[in-house]
PDB file of C-alpha atoms in Angstrom:
ATOM      1  CA  MET A 233      45.814  33.610  34.236  1.00  0.00           C
ATOM      2  CA  MET A 234      45.601  32.259  30.693  1.00  0.00           C
ATOM      3  CA  ALA A 235      43.011  33.691  28.315  1.00  0.00           C
ATOM      4  CA  LYS A 236      40.374  31.223  27.211  1.00  0.00           C
ATOM      5  CA  ALA A 237      40.912  29.890  23.705  1.00  0.00           C
ATOM      6  CA  GLN A 238      38.243  31.031  21.281  1.00  0.00           C
ATOM      7  CA  ASN A 239      36.673  28.739  18.720  1.00  0.00           C
ATOM      8  CA  LYS A 240      38.365  29.128  15.363  1.00  0.00           C
ATOM      9  CA  THR A 241      34.983  28.734  13.696  1.00  0.00           C
ATOM     10  CA  ALA A 242      32.749  31.584  14.858  1.00  0.00           C
ATOM     11  CA  PRO A 243      29.592  33.127  13.413  1.00  0.00           C
ATOM     12  CA  SER A 244      30.072  35.988  10.978  1.00  0.00           C
ATOM     13  CA  ASP A 245      27.949  38.534   9.138  1.00  0.00           C
ATOM     14  CA  GLN A 246      28.998  37.210   5.717  1.00  0.00           C
ATOM     15  CA  SER A 247      25.980  36.655   3.424  1.00  0.00           C
ATOM     16  CA  VAL A 248      25.047  32.985   3.109  1.00  0.00           C
ATOM     17  CA  LEU A 249      23.560  33.475  -0.365  1.00  0.00           C
ATOM     18  CA  GLU A 250      26.570  35.435  -1.619  1.00  0.00           C
ATOM     19  CA  PHE A 251      28.849  32.675  -0.336  1.00  0.00           C
ATOM     20  CA  LEU A 252      26.838  29.878  -1.981  1.00  0.00           C
ATOM     21  CA  GLU A 253      26.266  31.732  -5.245  1.00  0.00           C
ATOM     22  CA  GLY A 254      30.006  32.482  -5.401  1.00  0.00           C
ATOM     23  CA  ILE A 255      30.990  28.804  -5.554  1.00  0.00           C
ATOM     24  CA  GLU A 256      32.685  28.234  -8.902  1.00  0.00           C
ATOM     25  CA  HIS A 257      31.878  24.557  -9.458  1.00  0.00           C
ATOM     26  CA  PRO A 258      28.299  24.445 -10.852  1.00  0.00           C
ATOM     27  CA  VAL A 259      27.287  21.120  -9.254  1.00  0.00           C
ATOM     28  CA  ARG A 260      28.772  22.075  -5.871  1.00  0.00           C
ATOM     29  CA  ARG A 261      26.994  25.483  -6.066  1.00  0.00           C
ATOM     30  CA  ALA A 262      23.636  23.848  -6.960  1.00  0.00           C
ATOM     31  CA  ASP A 263      24.062  21.250  -4.191  1.00  0.00           C
ATOM     32  CA  GLY A 264      24.909  24.007  -1.694  1.00  0.00           C
ATOM     33  CA  LEU A 265      21.753  25.929  -2.605  1.00  0.00           C
ATOM     34  CA  GLU A 266      19.699  22.725  -2.332  1.00  0.00           C
ATOM     35  CA  LEU A 267      21.222  21.929   1.071  1.00  0.00           C
ATOM     36  CA  LEU A 268      20.285  25.445   2.182  1.00  0.00           C
ATOM     37  CA  LYS A 269      16.627  24.672   1.365  1.00  0.00           C
ATOM     38  CA  ILE A 270      16.805  21.277   3.092  1.00  0.00           C
ATOM     39  CA  PHE A 271      18.328  22.660   6.302  1.00  0.00           C
ATOM     40  CA  GLU A 272      15.902  25.604   6.400  1.00  0.00           C
ATOM     41  CA  GLU A 273      12.980  23.202   5.938  1.00  0.00           C
ATOM     42  CA  VAL A 274      14.130  20.744   8.607  1.00  0.00           C
ATOM     43  CA  THR A 275      15.268  23.260  11.238  1.00  0.00           C
ATOM     44  CA  GLY A 276      12.976  26.215  10.557  1.00  0.00           C
ATOM     45  CA  TRP A 277      15.967  28.431  11.415  1.00  0.00           C
ATOM     46  CA  GLU A 278      17.786  31.197   9.581  1.00  0.00           C
ATOM     47  CA  PRO A 279      21.206  30.230   8.216  1.00  0.00           C
ATOM     48  CA  ARG A 280      24.352  31.971   9.365  1.00  0.00           C
ATOM     49  CA  MET A 281      27.929  31.746   8.153  1.00  0.00           C
ATOM     50  CA  TRP A 282      30.336  30.152  10.611  1.00  0.00           C
ATOM     51  CA  GLY A 283      33.888  30.961   9.688  1.00  0.00           C
ATOM     52  CA  THR A 284      34.383  31.568   5.977  1.00  0.00           C
ATOM     53  CA  SER A 285      32.893  28.391   4.538  1.00  0.00           C
ATOM     54  CA  ILE A 286      30.312  26.754   6.828  1.00  0.00           C
ATOM     55  CA  VAL A 287      26.584  27.485   6.660  1.00  0.00           C
ATOM     56  CA  GLY A 288      25.291  26.855  10.172  1.00  0.00           C
ATOM     57  CA  PHE A 289      21.899  26.633  11.807  1.00  0.00           C
ATOM     58  CA  GLY A 290      21.082  27.215  15.454  1.00  0.00           C
ATOM     59  CA  ARG A 291      23.534  27.528  18.293  1.00  0.00           C
ATOM     60  CA  TYR A 292      24.252  25.600  21.466  1.00  0.00           C
ATOM     61  CA  HIS A 293      26.397  26.137  24.529  1.00  0.00           C
ATOM     62  CA  TYR A 294      28.905  23.493  25.582  1.00  0.00           C
ATOM     63  CA  LYS A 295      31.111  23.133  28.630  1.00  0.00           C
ATOM     64  CA  TYR A 296      33.813  20.482  28.915  1.00  0.00           C
ATOM     65  CA  GLU A 297      35.095  18.956  32.137  1.00  0.00           C
ATOM     66  CA  SER A 298      38.357  20.827  31.475  1.00  0.00           C
ATOM     67  CA  GLY A 299      36.438  24.075  31.978  1.00  0.00           C
ATOM     68  CA  ARG A 300      36.560  25.078  28.332  1.00  0.00           C
ATOM     69  CA  GLU A 301      33.188  26.293  27.135  1.00  0.00           C
ATOM     70  CA  GLY A 302      31.662  28.139  24.242  1.00  0.00           C
ATOM     71  CA  ASP A 303      28.958  28.274  21.613  1.00  0.00           C
ATOM     72  CA  PHE A 304      28.792  26.434  18.303  1.00  0.00           C
ATOM     73  CA  MET A 305      26.251  25.752  15.573  1.00  0.00           C
ATOM     74  CA  ILE A 306      23.810  22.898  16.064  1.00  0.00           C
ATOM     75  CA  THR A 307      23.968  21.694  12.466  1.00  0.00           C
ATOM     76  CA  GLY A 308      25.152  22.897   9.071  1.00  0.00           C
ATOM     77  CA  PHE A 309      27.103  22.178   5.923  1.00  0.00           C
ATOM     78  CA  SER A 310      30.003  23.289   3.789  1.00  0.00           C
ATOM     79  CA  PRO A 311      30.258  22.799   0.031  1.00  0.00           C
ATOM     80  CA  ARG A 312      34.010  22.159  -0.056  1.00  0.00           C
ATOM     81  CA  LYS A 313      36.061  21.502  -3.205  1.00  0.00           C
ATOM     82  CA  ALA A 314      36.479  17.782  -2.515  1.00  0.00           C
ATOM     83  CA  ASN A 315      32.935  17.055  -1.269  1.00  0.00           C
ATOM     84  CA  LEU A 316      29.922  18.286   0.651  1.00  0.00           C
ATOM     85  CA  SER A 317      30.661  18.282   4.367  1.00  0.00           C
ATOM     86  CA  ILE A 318      27.463  17.967   6.399  1.00  0.00           C
ATOM     87  CA  HIS A 319      27.773  18.678  10.120  1.00  0.00           C
ATOM     88  CA  ILE A 320      25.482  16.668  12.349  1.00  0.00           C
ATOM     89  CA  LEU A 321      26.085  17.168  16.050  1.00  0.00           C
ATOM     90  CA  PRO A 322      26.669  15.238  18.228  1.00  0.00           C
ATOM     91  CA  GLY A 323      27.621  12.760  15.516  1.00  0.00           C
ATOM     92  CA  TYR A 324      26.167   9.566  14.182  1.00  0.00           C
ATOM     93  CA  ARG A 325      25.399   7.552  17.286  1.00  0.00           C
ATOM     94  CA  ASP A 326      22.764   4.847  16.834  1.00  0.00           C
ATOM     95  CA  LEU A 327      21.943   5.891  13.271  1.00  0.00           C
ATOM     96  CA  GLY A 328      23.039   2.660  11.597  1.00  0.00           C
ATOM     97  CA  GLU A 329      19.700   1.945   9.916  1.00  0.00           C
ATOM     98  CA  LYS A 330      19.389   5.484   8.548  1.00  0.00           C
ATOM     99  CA  MET A 331      23.000   5.522   7.421  1.00  0.00           C
ATOM    100  CA  THR A 332      22.506   2.304   5.424  1.00  0.00           C
ATOM    101  CA  ARG A 333      19.499   3.874   3.659  1.00  0.00           C
ATOM    102  CA  LEU A 334      21.307   7.178   2.975  1.00  0.00           C
ATOM    103  CA  GLY A 335      23.391   6.127  -0.026  1.00  0.00           C
ATOM    104  CA  LYS A 336      27.021   6.739  -0.946  1.00  0.00           C
ATOM    105  CA  HIS A 337      28.808   8.641   1.854  1.00  0.00           C
ATOM    106  CA  LYS A 338      31.687   8.629   4.334  1.00  0.00           C
ATOM    107  CA  THR A 339      31.623   9.775   7.941  1.00  0.00           C
ATOM    108  CA  GLY A 340      33.942  11.536  10.336  1.00  0.00           C
ATOM    109  CA  LYS A 341      33.306  12.176  14.021  1.00  0.00           C
ATOM    110  CA  SER A 342      30.489  14.657  13.386  1.00  0.00           C
ATOM    111  CA  CYS A 343      30.725  15.160   9.619  1.00  0.00           C
ATOM    112  CA  LEU A 344      29.051  13.356   6.792  1.00  0.00           C
ATOM    113  CA  TYR A 345      30.957  13.540   3.501  1.00  0.00           C
ATOM    114  CA  VAL A 346      29.018  13.290   0.239  1.00  0.00           C
ATOM    115  CA  ASN A 347      30.395  13.788  -3.273  1.00  0.00           C
ATOM    116  CA  LYS A 348      27.104  15.115  -4.647  1.00  0.00           C
ATOM    117  CA  LEU A 349      23.483  15.152  -3.517  1.00  0.00           C
ATOM    118  CA  THR A 350      22.432  12.773  -6.285  1.00  0.00           C
ATOM    119  CA  ASP A 351      24.522  10.107  -4.480  1.00  0.00           C
ATOM    120  CA  ILE A 352      22.197  10.106  -1.452  1.00  0.00           C
ATOM    121  CA  ASP A 353      18.520   9.958  -0.517  1.00  0.00           C
ATOM    122  CA  THR A 354      17.721  13.490   0.658  1.00  0.00           C
ATOM    123  CA  ALA A 355      14.615  12.273   2.519  1.00  0.00           C
ATOM    124  CA  VAL A 356      16.917  10.148   4.696  1.00  0.00           C
ATOM    125  CA  LEU A 357      19.304  13.112   5.066  1.00  0.00           C
ATOM    126  CA  LYS A 358      16.367  15.127   6.446  1.00  0.00           C
ATOM    127  CA  GLU A 359      15.707  12.374   9.006  1.00  0.00           C
ATOM    128  CA  ILE A 360      19.368  12.436  10.059  1.00  0.00           C
ATOM    129  CA  ILE A 361      19.436  16.245  10.380  1.00  0.00           C
ATOM    130  CA  GLN A 362      16.225  16.197  12.447  1.00  0.00           C
ATOM    131  CA  ASP A 363      17.637  13.462  14.689  1.00  0.00           C
ATOM    132  CA  GLY A 364      20.746  15.538  15.377  1.00  0.00           C
ATOM    133  CA  VAL A 365      18.766  18.714  16.069  1.00  0.00           C
ATOM    134  CA  SER A 366      16.374  16.881  18.410  1.00  0.00           C
ATOM    135  CA  TYR A 367      19.283  15.326  20.313  1.00  0.00           C
ATOM    136  CA  MET A 368      21.010  18.685  20.719  1.00  0.00           C
ATOM    137  CA  GLN A 369      17.822  20.387  21.911  1.00  0.00           C
ATOM    138  CA  SER A 370      17.267  17.614  24.445  1.00  0.00           C
ATOM    139  CA  ASN A 371      20.793  17.654  25.820  1.00  0.00           C
ATOM    140  CA  TYR A 372      22.109  21.240  25.550  1.00  0.00           C
ATOM    141  CA  GLU A 373      21.008  24.810  25.977  1.00  0.00           C
ATOM    142  CA  THR A 374      20.179  25.814  22.394  1.00  0.00           C
ATOM    143  CA  TRP A 375      19.141  28.884  20.418  1.00  0.00           C
ATOM    144  CA  ARG A 376      17.641  29.400  16.975  1.00  0.00           C
ATOM    145  CA  ALA A 377      20.447  31.704  15.802  1.00  0.00           C
TER     146      ALA A 377
END
């Protein structure tokens, strides 16, 4: 019997503040600290490091038809070298109006890519984060941590 594959991105005990304060680029560091405040405000949850570079909030359990299952963060962000990667699960379905109001960004399947926070409207970002959290809580078994 094959062992189940584990998620490569798992929660860790690394300090969120140490990670964010250790970012060399001053704008990326400031944006990361501001995103921390935004996510804490919107979710009301404690942040936790997922892997070595993602600040995650909440946790949900998934199970695919293939039988693979596991836990992952509900939402979060990573201040990467190239941009800010904002994770909104389950993605950006039916968010066209909010996305047009957001400002300069690109999207992936469940990631929003922003060069810097001054490029976007953070009030709209809060709406998008809340939408994703509400969807996940309505459709999955979720936890605060």
